[in-house]
Structures are given as structure tokens and as C-alpha cells.
CSV table of C-alpha atoms in Angstrom, one decimal:
chain,number,residue,atom,x,y,z
A,1,MET,CA,6.2,-56.0,-22.0
A,2,ASN,CA,8.0,-56.3,-19.2
A,3,SER,CA,7.9,-58.6,-16.0
A,4,PRO,CA,6.8,-57.1,-12.8
A,5,ARG,CA,10.0,-56.5,-10.8
A,6,LYS,CA,10.6,-59.0,-7.6
A,7,PRO,CA,10.6,-57.0,-3.9
A,8,THR,CA,13.9,-56.9,-2.7
A,9,TYR,CA,14.8,-56.7,0.8
A,10,LEU,CA,18.4,-56.3,2.2
A,11,ASP,CA,20.0,-58.3,4.6
A,12,LEU,CA,22.5,-57.2,8.1
A,13,PHE,CA,24.3,-60.0,9.8
A,14,SER,CA,23.1,-62.2,7.5
A,15,GLY,CA,25.6,-64.7,8.3
A,16,CYS,CA,26.2,-67.9,5.8
A,17,GLY,CA,22.3,-67.0,4.5
A,18,GLY,CA,20.0,-68.8,5.8
A,19,LEU,CA,17.8,-66.1,6.2
A,20,SER,CA,18.5,-64.7,2.5
A,21,LEU,CA,18.2,-68.0,1.3
A,22,GLY,CA,14.5,-67.7,2.7
A,23,PHE,CA,13.6,-64.6,1.4
A,24,ARG,CA,14.5,-65.6,-2.1
A,25,GLN,CA,12.1,-68.8,-2.1
A,26,ALA,CA,9.7,-66.6,-0.7
A,27,GLY,CA,10.7,-64.9,-4.4
A,28,TYR,CA,12.2,-61.5,-3.3
A,29,GLN,CA,15.1,-59.9,-5.0
A,30,PRO,CA,18.3,-59.2,-2.7
A,31,LEU,CA,19.6,-56.2,-2.9
A,32,LEU,CA,23.3,-57.4,-0.9
A,33,ALA,CA,23.7,-58.4,2.4
A,34,ILE,CA,26.6,-57.7,5.1
A,35,ASP,CA,28.5,-59.7,7.5
A,36,TRP,CA,31.5,-59.1,9.4
A,37,ASP,CA,32.8,-63.0,9.3
A,38,PRO,CA,35.5,-63.7,5.8
A,39,ALA,CA,34.0,-67.8,6.4
A,40,ALA,CA,30.3,-66.8,6.8
A,41,VAL,CA,30.8,-64.2,3.7
A,42,ASN,CA,32.8,-66.6,1.2
A,43,CYS,CA,29.9,-69.6,2.1
A,44,HIS,CA,27.1,-66.6,1.7
A,45,ASN,CA,28.9,-66.2,-1.7
A,46,ASP,CA,29.7,-69.3,-3.1
A,47,ASN,CA,25.7,-70.7,-2.8
A,48,LEU,CA,23.8,-67.6,-3.7
A,49,GLY,CA,26.3,-65.3,-5.7
A,50,GLU,CA,26.7,-64.9,-9.4
A,51,PRO,CA,29.8,-64.4,-11.3
A,52,ASN,CA,31.5,-61.5,-10.8
A,53,HIS,CA,27.7,-60.0,-8.2
A,54,PRO,CA,28.7,-61.2,-4.7
A,55,ALA,CA,25.6,-61.7,-3.3
A,56,ALA,CA,27.4,-60.4,0.4
A,57,ILE,CA,30.2,-58.3,1.6
A,58,GLN,CA,32.0,-58.2,4.6
A,59,GLN,CA,31.9,-55.1,6.6
A,60,ASP,CA,31.7,-54.1,10.3
A,61,LEU,CA,28.5,-52.6,11.0
A,62,SER,CA,29.0,-51.8,14.5
A,63,LYS,CA,31.4,-49.5,12.5
A,64,LEU,CA,28.8,-46.8,10.8
A,65,ARG,CA,27.9,-44.3,13.6
A,66,THR,CA,25.8,-41.9,11.2
A,67,HIS,CA,23.4,-41.8,8.4
A,68,ASP,CA,26.5,-40.9,6.1
A,69,ASP,CA,28.5,-43.8,6.7
A,70,VAL,CA,25.2,-46.1,5.6
A,71,ALA,CA,24.9,-44.1,2.8
A,72,ALA,CA,28.1,-44.5,2.2
A,73,LEU,CA,28.0,-47.7,1.7
A,74,LEU,CA,24.8,-48.2,-0.2
A,75,GLU,CA,25.5,-46.2,-3.0
A,76,ALA,CA,28.9,-47.3,-3.6
A,77,ARG,CA,26.8,-50.7,-4.5
A,78,GLY,CA,24.1,-48.7,-6.2
A,79,ILE,CA,21.8,-48.6,-3.2
A,80,ARG,CA,19.5,-45.7,-2.9
A,81,PRO,CA,16.2,-44.3,-0.3
A,82,GLY,CA,13.1,-46.2,-1.5
A,83,ASP,CA,14.9,-49.7,-3.0
A,84,CYS,CA,14.4,-51.4,-0.4
A,85,ASP,CA,10.7,-53.5,0.4
A,86,VAL,CA,12.5,-55.4,3.8
A,87,LEU,CA,15.1,-55.1,6.3
A,88,ALA,CA,16.0,-57.9,7.9
A,89,GLY,CA,18.3,-59.8,10.2
A,90,GLY,CA,19.4,-60.0,13.5
A,91,PRO,CA,23.1,-58.7,15.6
A,92,PRO,CA,24.8,-61.3,17.1
A,93,CYS,CA,23.2,-62.7,19.7
A,94,GLN,CA,26.2,-63.5,22.4
A,95,SER,CA,25.7,-60.4,25.1
A,96,PHE,CA,21.6,-61.1,24.1
A,97,SER,CA,21.7,-64.7,25.6
A,98,LEU,CA,21.2,-66.5,28.9
A,99,VAL,CA,24.6,-68.3,28.3
A,100,GLY,CA,26.6,-65.9,26.9
A,101,ARG,CA,25.8,-63.7,29.9
A,102,THR,CA,26.4,-66.4,32.1
A,103,LYS,CA,30.7,-67.1,30.2
A,104,VAL,CA,30.8,-63.9,30.6
A,105,ARG,CA,30.2,-63.0,33.7
A,106,ALA,CA,32.8,-65.6,34.5
A,107,LEU,CA,35.8,-64.2,32.4
A,108,MET,CA,34.9,-60.3,33.5
A,109,GLN,CA,35.2,-62.1,37.4
A,110,SER,CA,38.4,-64.0,36.2
A,111,SER,CA,41.0,-60.7,35.7
A,112,GLU,CA,41.1,-57.0,35.4
A,113,GLU,CA,42.1,-57.5,31.3
A,114,ARG,CA,39.6,-59.5,30.9
A,115,LYS,CA,36.8,-58.1,32.4
A,116,ASN,CA,38.1,-54.5,30.5
A,117,THR,CA,37.8,-56.6,26.9
A,118,TRP,CA,34.9,-57.8,27.1
A,119,ALA,CA,33.4,-54.8,28.5
A,120,ASN,CA,34.5,-53.4,25.4
A,121,ILE,CA,33.0,-56.5,23.5
A,122,THR,CA,29.6,-57.2,24.3
A,123,ALA,CA,29.2,-52.7,24.5
A,124,THR,CA,30.0,-53.4,20.5
A,125,ARG,CA,27.8,-56.3,20.3
A,126,THR,CA,24.7,-54.4,22.7
A,127,MET,CA,24.8,-51.4,20.4
A,128,LEU,CA,25.0,-53.2,17.1
A,129,PHE,CA,20.3,-52.2,17.0
A,130,GLU,CA,22.1,-48.9,16.3
A,131,ALA,CA,23.4,-49.5,13.2
A,132,TYR,CA,20.4,-51.2,12.5
A,133,ALA,CA,18.4,-48.6,12.8
A,134,LEU,CA,20.4,-46.5,11.5
A,135,PHE,CA,19.8,-48.7,7.8
A,136,LEU,CA,16.1,-48.6,9.0
A,137,GLU,CA,16.1,-44.5,8.9
A,138,HIS,CA,18.1,-44.4,6.1
A,139,LEU,CA,16.2,-46.7,4.0
A,140,ALA,CA,12.5,-46.5,5.0
A,141,PRO,CA,11.7,-49.6,4.3
A,142,ARG,CA,8.6,-51.1,3.9
A,143,TRP,CA,9.0,-53.3,6.9
A,144,PHE,CA,11.6,-54.9,9.0
A,145,LEU,CA,12.6,-58.1,10.7
A,146,PHE,CA,14.4,-58.3,13.7
A,147,GLU,CA,16.4,-61.0,14.6
A,148,ASN,CA,17.4,-62.5,17.9
A,149,VAL,CA,17.5,-64.8,21.1
A,150,PRO,CA,14.4,-65.4,22.6
A,151,ALA,CA,16.1,-64.0,26.6
A,152,ILE,CA,16.8,-60.3,24.8
A,153,LYS,CA,13.7,-59.4,25.9
A,154,SER,CA,14.7,-59.9,29.4
A,155,HIS,CA,18.3,-57.9,28.8
A,156,ALA,CA,18.3,-54.7,30.3
A,157,ILE,CA,18.8,-52.9,26.5
A,158,PHE,CA,15.6,-54.0,25.6
A,159,GLY,CA,13.8,-50.9,26.6
A,160,GLN,CA,15.8,-49.2,24.5
A,161,ILE,CA,15.9,-51.1,21.8
A,162,ILE,CA,12.0,-50.5,22.0
A,163,ASP,CA,12.2,-47.3,22.2
A,164,ARG,CA,14.8,-46.4,19.7
A,165,PHE,CA,12.3,-48.1,17.0
A,166,ASN,CA,10.0,-46.2,18.1
A,167,ASN,CA,11.2,-42.9,17.7
A,168,LEU,CA,13.1,-43.1,13.7
A,169,ASN,CA,13.9,-40.1,11.6
A,170,SER,CA,15.4,-40.0,8.3
A,171,PRO,CA,18.0,-38.2,7.9
A,172,THR,CA,15.8,-34.9,6.7
A,173,GLY,CA,14.1,-35.4,10.1
A,174,ARG,CA,11.0,-37.4,9.0
A,175,LYS,CA,9.5,-39.0,10.9
A,176,LEU,CA,9.4,-43.1,10.4
A,177,THR,CA,6.5,-44.6,12.0
A,178,TYR,CA,6.1,-48.8,12.6
A,179,ARG,CA,3.5,-50.6,14.3
A,180,LEU,CA,5.6,-53.6,15.7
A,181,SER,CA,4.9,-56.7,16.8
A,182,ALA,CA,7.4,-58.3,19.0
A,183,SER,CA,7.4,-62.3,20.1
A,184,ASN,CA,9.3,-65.7,20.5
A,185,TYR,CA,8.5,-67.8,18.1
A,186,TRP,CA,9.3,-71.7,17.7
A,187,ALA,CA,10.6,-72.8,14.5
A,188,SER,CA,8.8,-76.0,14.6
A,189,ASP,CA,6.1,-74.7,13.9
A,190,PHE,CA,7.3,-73.5,10.6
A,191,GLY,CA,8.2,-77.0,8.9
A,192,VAL,CA,11.7,-77.0,11.2
A,193,PRO,CA,12.3,-80.5,12.2
A,194,GLN,CA,13.7,-78.6,15.9
A,195,ARG,CA,12.3,-76.7,18.8
A,196,ARG,CA,14.5,-73.5,17.9
A,197,ARG,CA,13.0,-70.4,19.5
A,198,ARG,CA,13.8,-67.0,18.6
A,199,PHE,CA,12.8,-63.4,19.1
A,200,LEU,CA,11.8,-62.1,15.4
A,201,MET,CA,10.3,-58.4,15.9
A,202,VAL,CA,8.0,-57.7,12.9
A,203,GLY,CA,7.6,-54.0,11.7
A,204,TYR,CA,5.6,-52.2,8.7
A,205,LEU,CA,5.0,-48.7,8.2
A,206,GLU,CA,2.3,-46.7,9.1
A,207,ASP,CA,1.4,-44.9,6.2
A,208,ALA,CA,2.8,-47.1,3.4
A,209,GLY,CA,-1.1,-48.3,2.7
A,210,ILE,CA,0.0,-51.9,4.1
A,211,PRO,CA,-3.8,-52.9,6.5
A,212,GLY,CA,-1.6,-54.8,8.7
A,213,TRP,CA,0.5,-58.0,9.4
A,214,THR,CA,-1.0,-61.2,9.5
A,215,PRO,CA,1.5,-63.7,11.0
A,216,PRO,CA,2.8,-66.5,9.3
A,217,GLN,CA,0.3,-69.7,9.1
A,218,ARG,CA,1.6,-72.9,11.6
A,219,ARG,CA,3.0,-75.9,9.6
A,220,PRO,CA,2.7,-79.7,10.2
A,221,ALA,CA,5.5,-80.9,12.4
A,222,VAL,CA,8.6,-82.5,10.5
A,223,SER,CA,10.2,-85.4,13.2
A,224,VAL,CA,14.5,-85.6,13.2
A,225,ALA,CA,13.3,-89.1,11.0
A,226,ASP,CA,11.5,-87.5,8.7
A,227,ALA,CA,13.8,-85.3,8.2
A,228,LEU,CA,16.8,-87.3,8.5
A,229,SER,CA,16.2,-91.6,7.3
A,230,ASP,CA,16.8,-91.3,3.1
A,231,LEU,CA,20.0,-90.3,4.0
A,232,PRO,CA,22.9,-93.0,3.7
A,233,ASP,CA,24.7,-94.4,6.8
A,234,ILE,CA,28.2,-93.6,7.3
A,235,PRO,CA,30.3,-94.9,10.4
A,236,SER,CA,32.3,-92.2,12.8
A,237,GLY,CA,34.3,-90.2,10.6
A,238,HIS,CA,33.5,-90.6,7.9
A,239,LYS,CA,35.3,-87.7,5.5
A,240,GLY,CA,34.0,-88.1,1.8
A,241,HIS,CA,32.8,-85.1,0.5
A,242,ARG,CA,30.0,-85.7,-2.4
A,243,LEU,CA,28.6,-88.7,-1.9
A,244,ASP,CA,24.9,-89.5,-4.2
A,245,HIS,CA,22.0,-90.0,-3.0
A,246,PRO,CA,21.3,-93.9,-1.9
A,247,ILE,CA,17.7,-94.1,-1.7
A,248,PRO,CA,14.4,-91.8,-3.2
A,249,PRO,CA,13.2,-89.4,-0.7
A,250,ARG,CA,10.8,-91.5,2.5
A,251,THR,CA,8.8,-87.5,3.2
A,252,GLU,CA,8.0,-84.5,2.0
A,253,TYR,CA,10.7,-82.6,4.2
A,254,GLN,CA,13.4,-85.3,2.2
A,255,ALA,CA,11.9,-84.1,-1.4
A,256,ARG,CA,12.3,-80.3,-0.3
A,257,MET,CA,15.3,-80.6,0.9
A,258,ARG,CA,17.1,-83.0,-2.2
A,259,GLU,CA,15.2,-80.2,-5.1
A,260,PRO,CA,17.3,-80.1,-8.0
A,261,GLY,CA,18.9,-76.7,-8.9
A,262,ALA,CA,17.8,-74.4,-11.8
A,263,ASP,CA,19.5,-77.3,-13.7
A,264,LYS,CA,17.3,-80.0,-13.1
A,265,GLN,CA,19.6,-82.1,-12.5
A,266,PRO,CA,19.6,-84.6,-9.0
A,267,VAL,CA,21.6,-82.6,-5.9
A,268,PRO,CA,24.1,-84.5,-5.0
A,269,LEU,CA,25.2,-84.7,-1.0
A,270,TYR,CA,28.0,-82.7,0.1
A,271,ASN,CA,28.7,-82.2,3.6
A,272,HIS,CA,28.2,-85.9,5.0
A,273,ILE,CA,31.3,-86.1,7.0
A,274,THR,CA,31.5,-86.9,11.1
A,275,ARG,CA,33.7,-86.5,14.0
A,276,ARG,CA,36.1,-89.6,15.1
A,277,HIS,CA,35.0,-91.3,17.7
A,278,ASN,CA,37.2,-93.4,20.0
A,279,ALA,CA,36.3,-96.5,21.3
A,280,ASP,CA,34.8,-96.3,24.4
A,281,ASP,CA,32.5,-93.6,22.9
A,282,LEU,CA,31.2,-95.4,20.5
A,283,ALA,CA,30.7,-98.0,22.2
A,284,LEU,CA,28.1,-95.6,24.5
A,285,PHE,CA,26.6,-94.3,22.3
A,286,GLY,CA,25.5,-98.7,21.3
A,287,ARG,CA,23.8,-98.7,24.1
A,288,MET,CA,21.8,-95.4,24.6
A,289,ARG,CA,18.5,-95.6,23.8
A,290,PRO,CA,16.6,-92.6,21.9
A,291,GLY,CA,16.1,-89.1,23.5
A,292,ALA,CA,18.3,-90.7,26.5
A,293,LYS,CA,20.9,-89.0,27.9
A,294,PHE,CA,24.1,-88.2,30.1
A,295,SER,CA,22.8,-87.7,33.7
A,296,ASP,CA,20.2,-91.3,32.6
A,297,HIS,CA,20.5,-93.6,35.3
A,298,ASP,CA,20.9,-95.9,32.6
A,299,VAL,CA,23.6,-94.2,30.6
A,300,GLN,CA,26.0,-93.6,33.8
A,301,GLU,CA,26.0,-97.6,34.6
A,302,ALA,CA,26.6,-97.9,30.8
A,303,ILE,CA,29.4,-95.9,31.5
A,304,ARG,CA,30.9,-97.3,34.2
A,305,ALA,CA,30.2,-100.3,33.0
A,306,ILE,CA,32.4,-99.9,29.5
A,307,ASN,CA,35.4,-98.7,31.5
A,308,PRO,CA,35.1,-97.3,35.1
A,309,ASP,CA,38.2,-94.5,34.6
A,310,HIS,CA,35.3,-93.4,32.0
A,311,LYS,CA,36.8,-89.5,30.7
A,312,LEU,CA,32.9,-88.4,31.4
A,313,LEU,CA,32.8,-89.6,35.0
A,314,LYS,CA,34.5,-86.5,36.0
A,315,TYR,CA,31.6,-84.6,34.0
A,316,SER,CA,28.7,-83.7,37.0
A,317,VAL,CA,25.5,-85.2,35.9
A,318,GLU,CA,23.7,-82.2,37.8
A,319,LYS,CA,25.8,-79.5,35.6
A,320,PHE,CA,26.1,-81.7,32.4
A,321,GLN,CA,22.7,-83.4,32.0
A,322,ASP,CA,22.3,-83.4,28.8
A,323,LYS,CA,26.2,-83.2,28.0
A,324,LEU,CA,25.7,-86.2,25.5
A,325,HIS,CA,22.0,-86.6,24.2
A,326,ARG,CA,20.8,-88.7,21.7
A,327,LEU,CA,18.2,-87.6,19.5
A,328,ASP,CA,14.3,-89.0,19.2
A,329,PRO,CA,13.8,-90.4,15.9
A,330,SER,CA,9.9,-89.4,16.3
A,331,ARG,CA,10.9,-85.5,17.9
A,332,ALA,CA,11.9,-82.4,16.4
A,333,ALA,CA,15.8,-81.9,17.1
A,334,TRP,CA,16.3,-79.8,19.9
A,335,THR,CA,18.4,-76.1,19.4
A,336,VAL,CA,21.4,-76.7,16.9
A,337,THR,CA,24.0,-74.0,17.6
A,338,ALA,CA,27.3,-73.3,17.2
A,339,HIS,CA,28.6,-75.0,20.0
A,340,LEU,CA,28.6,-78.3,17.1
A,341,GLN,CA,32.1,-76.3,16.1
A,342,LYS,CA,34.0,-77.6,19.6
A,343,ASP,CA,31.8,-80.7,19.9
A,344,CYS,CA,28.9,-83.2,18.9
A,345,TYR,CA,28.0,-85.0,21.7
A,346,LYS,CA,24.8,-83.5,22.3
A,347,PHE,CA,23.7,-84.6,18.7
A,348,ILE,CA,24.1,-88.0,18.9
A,349,HIS,CA,22.5,-90.4,16.0
A,350,TYR,CA,19.0,-91.7,17.0
A,351,SER,CA,20.3,-95.4,14.8
A,352,GLN,CA,24.1,-95.1,14.3
A,353,PRO,CA,26.6,-94.9,17.2
A,354,ARG,CA,27.8,-91.4,16.2
A,355,THR,CA,27.6,-88.2,16.2
A,356,ILE,CA,26.0,-85.8,13.0
A,357,SER,CA,27.3,-85.1,10.0
A,358,VAL,CA,27.3,-81.5,9.3
A,359,ARG,CA,24.5,-82.2,6.0
A,360,GLU,CA,22.6,-83.9,9.6
A,361,ALA,CA,22.6,-80.6,11.0
A,362,ALA,CA,21.9,-78.6,7.7
A,363,ARG,CA,18.9,-80.8,7.2
A,364,LEU,CA,17.8,-79.6,11.2
A,365,GLN,CA,18.6,-76.1,10.4
A,366,SER,CA,16.2,-76.9,6.8
A,367,PHE,CA,19.3,-75.8,4.7
A,368,PRO,CA,18.4,-78.3,1.5
A,369,ASP,CA,21.7,-80.2,0.0
A,370,SER,CA,21.8,-77.6,-2.6
A,371,PHE,CA,23.6,-75.3,0.2
A,372,VAL,CA,27.1,-76.3,-0.2
A,373,PHE,CA,29.6,-76.1,3.3
A,374,PRO,CA,33.0,-75.5,3.0
A,375,PRO,CA,34.8,-79.0,2.8
A,376,THR,CA,36.0,-78.9,7.3
A,377,LEU,CA,34.2,-79.6,10.0
A,378,GLY,CA,34.5,-77.2,12.3
A,379,PRO,CA,33.8,-74.1,10.5
A,380,SER,CA,30.9,-75.5,9.3
A,381,PHE,CA,29.3,-76.5,12.8
A,382,ARG,CA,30.0,-73.1,13.4
A,383,LEU,CA,27.9,-71.7,10.4
A,384,ILE,CA,25.2,-73.8,11.0
A,385,GLY,CA,24.6,-73.3,14.1
A,386,ASN,CA,24.5,-69.6,14.4
A,387,ALA,CA,22.1,-69.6,11.1
A,388,VAL,CA,18.7,-68.6,10.9
A,389,PRO,CA,16.7,-71.2,9.8
A,390,PRO,CA,15.4,-71.1,5.8
A,391,LEU,CA,12.0,-72.1,6.6
A,392,LEU,CA,11.5,-70.3,9.8
A,393,ALA,CA,13.0,-67.1,7.4
A,394,GLN,CA,10.6,-68.1,4.5
A,395,ALA,CA,7.1,-68.0,7.3
A,396,PHE,CA,7.9,-64.5,7.7
A,397,ALA,CA,8.4,-63.3,4.1
A,398,GLU,CA,5.6,-65.3,3.0
A,399,SER,CA,3.5,-63.4,5.3
A,400,PHE,CA,4.4,-60.2,5.0
A,401,ARG,CA,3.7,-60.6,0.6
A,402,MET,CA,0.4,-61.9,1.7
A,403,SER,CA,-0.1,-58.9,4.4
A,404,ASP,CA,0.9,-56.2,1.6
A,405,PRO,CA,-1.1,-55.8,-1.9
A,406,GLU,CA,1.9,-53.7,-3.3
A,407,LEU,CA,4.5,-56.9,-2.3
A,408,SER,CA,1.4,-59.8,-3.4
A,409,SER,CA,1.3,-57.5,-6.3
A,410,GLY,CA,4.3,-58.6,-7.9
A,411,GLY,CA,5.2,-55.4,-9.0
A,412,ARG,CA,8.0,-52.9,-7.9
A,413,CYS,CA,7.1,-51.4,-4.9
A,414,ALA,CA,10.0,-49.9,-2.5
A,415,ALA,CA,10.3,-47.0,-5.3
A,416,THR,CA,7.0,-45.5,-4.2
A,417,MET,CA,8.8,-45.3,-0.9
A,418,GLN,CA,10.2,-42.8,-1.7
A,419,HIS,CA,8.4,-39.6,-0.5
A,420,ASN,CA,8.8,-40.5,2.8
A,421,LEU,CA,12.1,-39.9,2.8
A,422,LEU,CA,10.9,-35.7,2.3
């Protein structure tokens, strides 16, 4: 007797694989992941691919303008309507975020050439949701998950996105009606040791026999210390790419991050590497209490005491209140962002006088220690900061299975949706 096939998913704008990892942990079978960034695709494949069968491909989704474009890309890889149970992903968010919009406005005002360049880039990014809609119409999955920044709800394009998802039609012209649920969620509510707020839109196909969607239940909070306290102490500028864990895990979260791979062997500790800091900064880090930030009076006094000509004194306290911020071990971290590729001063370790390592950033995003990033700081921090936390993705993937009798049964259900395309 053949074993039942797992439910399937397809990951758009997939990055290094955070969302894909979460879906796999929830028991899904990957069909394909797509991203334009070669570094992200390589990292995705190094961790989630198989020999001679890459999990992700490089493709600029803004170039796909029609159903025929989508069909050609998918059919070349053996993926057809009816094969996909869940379509997941989120377009790049820079043009939707409040910070992104501020930077784009400033650049557009600096010169006419930059204005035209950034206007074109912003238009392309903003319209990437149209590519997502084309995949929805072609595949007609039972479910979809659309992820983005919370500020997308206040963006001028948001109404257009909702209207598009409310007016989907298959390539044959059949109307596809999805029941939508859109809200902002905290990743920390689902076991991620980080106060990361994300917009998530869930849709399920109304004529697929799905009784409704039950959102994922909240999980116990995980603090920074819960996530990081088992990792070895290392100095500023540490470059050892591979270490062993020096002590057993101290918390349930740490044990989960250190789960052995398929070979049941202990997972080494990769990417525990840090930036090098000068003597002034190291002295300042050592004086900052956990949770302290740049604008605090005692931090400003410490900067002046260490060096009256300290480079940090040129920054405005009002504009850069948390330019330096030391993690509080008793709470979840604040949002891990791709800005870590430029500097980590907003993430100073709570007990060691240095900024966090790549592995510590990965732990705060809920990437297990078995997930290995490039051996260089900047690219790794960027990939981590741009990723969907795997535990957040897993929580929503599991909620689809719990809500859908076809998915929870473990049987093959995507093929039953073929009739919806006719």
C-alpha cells in the first residue's frame, strides 16, 4: 500500500528559505521556491535542496506578465494546475515599509535622474503582487499565504491588492473566490524570540470544502536568554566558522534549535562569527546595562567619559535614539532587519561586550543551528534579516492543515482541485 502524499506548497519571493523551512517542518512537500537574489537562492539550495534537484530557482518574477508566462515557467519543471495545495510568499517590502518610503522620497528629491530611477524601481516592486495573483489564478491552490510589512495596510496600493485578490479568474475565465483574512501578527506570539510584526493575509478557496480557518494558537514567550544562553562566549571579531556546543541546551527552545539532522548526529555550531570593534566601542558596550540605548543619559555620559571626541557624539540623540541598543535577556528581541549587514550596533549582546554573531541573529529569527549561512558577515546578516521566521511560517502552515480536512488527513488533495480550473 502506498503511503499518503504530503500536502504541497510553492514559495514565491522565497529568500534564503525561512518560510519554506517552516512549511517543511509542518509536514509539507515543496514544489518549488523562486527568488531573484542569487545569494538567497544558493543559501536556500545549500540547506533545503537535494542532489540534482534544487529547491529554489533564480527568476525575476516582475518579468512574468501573463498566465502563459507562469505556465511556461512551472510546466518546464513539471508543475501543473492542481499540483499545489498552498501558495505562499511575500513581495519585497522596501516600497511598502514606512522606512522604505521615507528613504525613497529623499532619494527621489535629490536629483531628477534618481527620481526617475527610483520611481521605476518602486513601481516594479509595488506591482509584484500582480505576479503573485497570476500564480494564484494559474494554480488555484486550496490556500494562500501573503506576507509583508505591517505598513502595507496604509500604503496607497493596498486597496488595489485586496480588489485584485477578490477578483481572481483562472486562465479559462472561471471565477476563483477566496475567503480572505488579513491582519498584523507578532512573531513573538508563535515562539519566535523577537518582537517582529508582520502583515499576513490568508485565503482559502470557497468551493474546496474547507469549513473555515482557525488561526494558529499563541505559544509561550521566548526571551533572548532562552534563545542564546547556551552559545559559547566569543570575542569581538571572532571568525571561527565551525564550533562545537560547549554545554547542553538550557531551555526547550535551545534544544529545538539543536535538534540533530537526518543522520541523528549532533549538529555543529556554524556561523558564530562577529564584527570587530574598536577599543572605545568595546569599553562602551561593557558599561551599558541590558536594555540600554543610545539616547539614555547614562549611555551619553559613558560615551563622553570614554572619549570626549567619540565618533558617536556626532549623531543626534533625537534622530538616533536606539542607534546603540543592548539586548535585554529577559525579553524578546526587537525586530531583526537586513540593516545588520551594515552594522550591528542596535544588537549589542546582553552579557558580552560585542554585537551579536550571525548564529545569534539566526537564533533570534528561529533558524535552527543546522541551517548554515555563508561564511561572511554582511551577506549572512542580510539573508537572515530579510527572512520569514521559520516558526512563524510553521504555525500558519499547521493551522491550514488543522482547518482543512483534506490536508489534515495526510492524503493527496491538490489534484482534487483540478475541476476548479475548468
